[in-house]
Amino acid sequence: MARYTCSFIVSVTIDHLQPLVVELLQDCEFDVQYYTADYIMAREIPGSVSFSKLVKVEVLIDKSTATETETRMSIVIKNEELPLQLDNHCRQVFEYLKQAIEHNRHWHLIETIAG
């Protein structure tokens, strides 16, 4: 199973982060399946790749360390594909989503920590 993780610290209040991340995932062609104030689960929309390559995304928003100006969030991107090649589908989606988060106009990125 391919699995990629990354953490971000962004300058946005915790109250605004969750709806902004849901919107970002939808803009990136993900179907948001479930969300709460500190957790979001989405999956790639079927049709363009085989079922085993469909990517799932989990976003965890860290409420315990959030301040009025900064919030930490972590993403986990995974699928059932064996990562036999460095540039597999899951990795491509991970890089695409990572760039979308880093260049989002609704917040200022303070730090990225790849896992």
PDB file of C-alpha atoms in Angstrom:
ATOM      1  CA  MET A   1       0.000   0.000   0.000  1.00  0.00           C
ATOM      2  CA  ALA A   2       1.335   3.434  -0.948  1.00  0.00           C
ATOM      3  CA  ARG A   3       1.184   6.013   1.839  1.00  0.00           C
ATOM      4  CA  TYR A   4       2.505   9.590   2.035  1.00  0.00           C
ATOM      5  CA  THR A   5       2.233  12.077   4.891  1.00  0.00           C
ATOM      6  CA  CYS A   6       2.957  15.747   5.418  1.00  0.00           C
ATOM      7  CA  SER A   7       2.266  18.341   8.110  1.00  0.00           C
ATOM      8  CA  PHE A   8       1.648  22.037   7.606  1.00  0.00           C
ATOM      9  CA  ILE A   9       1.402  25.078   9.825  1.00  0.00           C
ATOM     10  CA  VAL A  10      -0.787  27.735   8.248  1.00  0.00           C
ATOM     11  CA  SER A  11      -1.795  31.183   9.370  1.00  0.00           C
ATOM     12  CA  VAL A  12      -5.544  30.824   9.631  1.00  0.00           C
ATOM     13  CA  THR A  13      -7.833  30.423  12.612  1.00  0.00           C
ATOM     14  CA  ILE A  14      -9.003  26.939  13.444  1.00  0.00           C
ATOM     15  CA  ASP A  15     -12.635  27.970  12.876  1.00  0.00           C
ATOM     16  CA  HIS A  16     -11.917  28.871   9.254  1.00  0.00           C
ATOM     17  CA  LEU A  17      -9.510  26.055   8.375  1.00  0.00           C
ATOM     18  CA  GLN A  18     -11.936  23.132   8.130  1.00  0.00           C
ATOM     19  CA  PRO A  19     -14.318  24.716   5.570  1.00  0.00           C
ATOM     20  CA  LEU A  20     -11.329  25.995   3.565  1.00  0.00           C
ATOM     21  CA  VAL A  21      -9.771  22.516   3.426  1.00  0.00           C
ATOM     22  CA  VAL A  22     -13.097  20.951   2.388  1.00  0.00           C
ATOM     23  CA  GLU A  23     -13.350  23.508  -0.426  1.00  0.00           C
ATOM     24  CA  LEU A  24      -9.730  22.880  -1.462  1.00  0.00           C
ATOM     25  CA  LEU A  25     -10.295  19.108  -1.637  1.00  0.00           C
ATOM     26  CA  GLN A  26     -13.417  19.572  -3.737  1.00  0.00           C
ATOM     27  CA  ASP A  27     -11.533  21.934  -6.066  1.00  0.00           C
ATOM     28  CA  CYS A  28      -8.855  19.221  -6.444  1.00  0.00           C
ATOM     29  CA  GLU A  29     -11.512  16.719  -7.618  1.00  0.00           C
ATOM     30  CA  PHE A  30     -11.936  14.815  -4.342  1.00  0.00           C
ATOM     31  CA  ASP A  31     -15.261  13.636  -2.981  1.00  0.00           C
ATOM     32  CA  VAL A  32     -15.447  14.620   0.692  1.00  0.00           C
ATOM     33  CA  GLN A  33     -16.948  11.596   2.460  1.00  0.00           C
ATOM     34  CA  TYR A  34     -16.896  12.685   6.094  1.00  0.00           C
ATOM     35  CA  TYR A  35     -15.771  15.625   8.176  1.00  0.00           C
ATOM     36  CA  THR A  36     -15.828  16.979  11.685  1.00  0.00           C
ATOM     37  CA  ALA A  37     -14.209  20.075  13.188  1.00  0.00           C
ATOM     38  CA  ASP A  38     -10.798  18.368  13.324  1.00  0.00           C
ATOM     39  CA  TYR A  39     -10.944  15.527  10.768  1.00  0.00           C
ATOM     40  CA  ILE A  40     -11.724  15.287   7.061  1.00  0.00           C
ATOM     41  CA  MET A  41     -11.839  12.161   4.898  1.00  0.00           C
ATOM     42  CA  ALA A  42     -12.072  12.345   1.103  1.00  0.00           C
ATOM     43  CA  ARG A  43     -11.436  10.069  -1.840  1.00  0.00           C
ATOM     44  CA  GLU A  44     -10.538  10.464  -5.447  1.00  0.00           C
ATOM     45  CA  ILE A  45     -13.547  10.379  -7.747  1.00  0.00           C
ATOM     46  CA  PRO A  46     -13.684   7.023  -9.615  1.00  0.00           C
ATOM     47  CA  GLY A  47     -13.326   6.906 -13.353  1.00  0.00           C
ATOM     48  CA  SER A  48      -9.830   7.986 -14.321  1.00  0.00           C
ATOM     49  CA  VAL A  49      -7.762   5.196 -12.713  1.00  0.00           C
ATOM     50  CA  SER A  50      -8.281   1.596 -11.627  1.00  0.00           C
ATOM     51  CA  PHE A  51      -9.962   0.905  -8.297  1.00  0.00           C
ATOM     52  CA  SER A  52      -6.702  -0.100  -6.554  1.00  0.00           C
ATOM     53  CA  LYS A  53      -5.126   3.236  -7.507  1.00  0.00           C
ATOM     54  CA  LEU A  54      -7.959   5.400  -6.135  1.00  0.00           C
ATOM     55  CA  VAL A  55      -6.480   7.702  -3.515  1.00  0.00           C
ATOM     56  CA  LYS A  56      -7.945   8.398  -0.083  1.00  0.00           C
ATOM     57  CA  VAL A  57      -7.050  11.551   1.830  1.00  0.00           C
ATOM     58  CA  GLU A  58      -7.264  12.089   5.570  1.00  0.00           C
ATOM     59  CA  VAL A  59      -6.728  15.548   7.024  1.00  0.00           C
ATOM     60  CA  LEU A  60      -6.178  15.931  10.767  1.00  0.00           C
ATOM     61  CA  ILE A  61      -6.465  19.424  12.250  1.00  0.00           C
ATOM     62  CA  ASP A  62      -4.579  19.795  15.520  1.00  0.00           C
ATOM     63  CA  LYS A  63      -6.898  21.709  17.844  1.00  0.00           C
ATOM     64  CA  SER A  64      -4.618  21.242  20.865  1.00  0.00           C
ATOM     65  CA  THR A  65      -1.805  23.450  19.512  1.00  0.00           C
ATOM     66  CA  ALA A  66      -3.909  25.951  17.554  1.00  0.00           C
ATOM     67  CA  THR A  67      -3.531  29.643  18.358  1.00  0.00           C
ATOM     68  CA  GLU A  68      -5.480  32.666  17.158  1.00  0.00           C
ATOM     69  CA  THR A  69      -3.150  33.010  14.178  1.00  0.00           C
ATOM     70  CA  GLU A  70      -1.702  29.532  13.476  1.00  0.00           C
ATOM     71  CA  THR A  71      -3.093  26.043  13.009  1.00  0.00           C
ATOM     72  CA  ARG A  72      -1.283  22.778  12.308  1.00  0.00           C
ATOM     73  CA  MET A  73      -2.773  20.169  10.031  1.00  0.00           C
ATOM     74  CA  SER A  74      -1.488  16.834   8.784  1.00  0.00           C
ATOM     75  CA  ILE A  75      -2.456  14.961   5.654  1.00  0.00           C
ATOM     76  CA  VAL A  76      -2.240  11.248   4.961  1.00  0.00           C
ATOM     77  CA  ILE A  77      -2.639  10.173   1.347  1.00  0.00           C
ATOM     78  CA  LYS A  78      -2.875   6.467   0.586  1.00  0.00           C
ATOM     79  CA  ASN A  79      -4.158   3.831  -1.800  1.00  0.00           C
ATOM     80  CA  GLU A  80      -3.975   0.072  -2.330  1.00  0.00           C
ATOM     81  CA  GLU A  81      -1.332   0.354  -5.044  1.00  0.00           C
ATOM     82  CA  LEU A  82       2.075  -1.133  -4.294  1.00  0.00           C
ATOM     83  CA  PRO A  83       4.635   1.679  -4.625  1.00  0.00           C
ATOM     84  CA  LEU A  84       6.884  -0.281  -7.013  1.00  0.00           C
ATOM     85  CA  GLN A  85       7.792   2.883  -8.895  1.00  0.00           C
ATOM     86  CA  LEU A  86       8.926   6.115  -7.287  1.00  0.00           C
ATOM     87  CA  ASP A  87       6.561   8.165  -9.464  1.00  0.00           C
ATOM     88  CA  ASN A  88       3.366   6.175  -8.826  1.00  0.00           C
ATOM     89  CA  HIS A  89      -0.196   7.530  -8.969  1.00  0.00           C
ATOM     90  CA  CYS A  90      -0.468   8.019  -5.202  1.00  0.00           C
ATOM     91  CA  ARG A  91       2.789  10.006  -5.150  1.00  0.00           C
ATOM     92  CA  GLN A  92       1.594  12.186  -8.047  1.00  0.00           C
ATOM     93  CA  VAL A  93      -1.667  12.971  -6.246  1.00  0.00           C
ATOM     94  CA  PHE A  94       0.266  13.645  -3.020  1.00  0.00           C
ATOM     95  CA  GLU A  95       2.544  16.167  -4.777  1.00  0.00           C
ATOM     96  CA  TYR A  96      -0.447  17.817  -6.469  1.00  0.00           C
ATOM     97  CA  LEU A  97      -2.371  18.194  -3.209  1.00  0.00           C
ATOM     98  CA  LYS A  98       0.730  19.319  -1.307  1.00  0.00           C
ATOM     99  CA  GLN A  99       1.298  22.104  -3.840  1.00  0.00           C
ATOM    100  CA  ALA A 100      -2.373  23.093  -3.684  1.00  0.00           C
ATOM    101  CA  ILE A 101      -2.083  23.470   0.108  1.00  0.00           C
ATOM    102  CA  GLU A 102       1.232  25.330  -0.072  1.00  0.00           C
ATOM    103  CA  HIS A 103      -0.041  27.824  -2.667  1.00  0.00           C
ATOM    104  CA  ASN A 104      -3.595  28.324  -1.397  1.00  0.00           C
ATOM    105  CA  ARG A 105      -4.593  31.977  -1.429  1.00  0.00           C
ATOM    106  CA  HIS A 106      -6.778  31.676   1.702  1.00  0.00           C
ATOM    107  CA  TRP A 107      -3.863  31.260   4.104  1.00  0.00           C
ATOM    108  CA  HIS A 108      -0.182  31.905   4.489  1.00  0.00           C
ATOM    109  CA  LEU A 109       1.986  28.813   4.776  1.00  0.00           C
ATOM    110  CA  ILE A 110       4.344  29.044   7.743  1.00  0.00           C
ATOM    111  CA  GLU A 111       5.956  25.602   7.686  1.00  0.00           C
ATOM    112  CA  THR A 112       5.848  22.278   5.810  1.00  0.00           C
ATOM    113  CA  ILE A 113       7.152  19.071   7.363  1.00  0.00           C
ATOM    114  CA  ALA A 114       7.242  16.113   4.964  1.00  0.00           C
ATOM    115  CA  GLY A 115       6.907  12.712   6.558  1.00  0.00           C
TER     116      GLY A 115
END
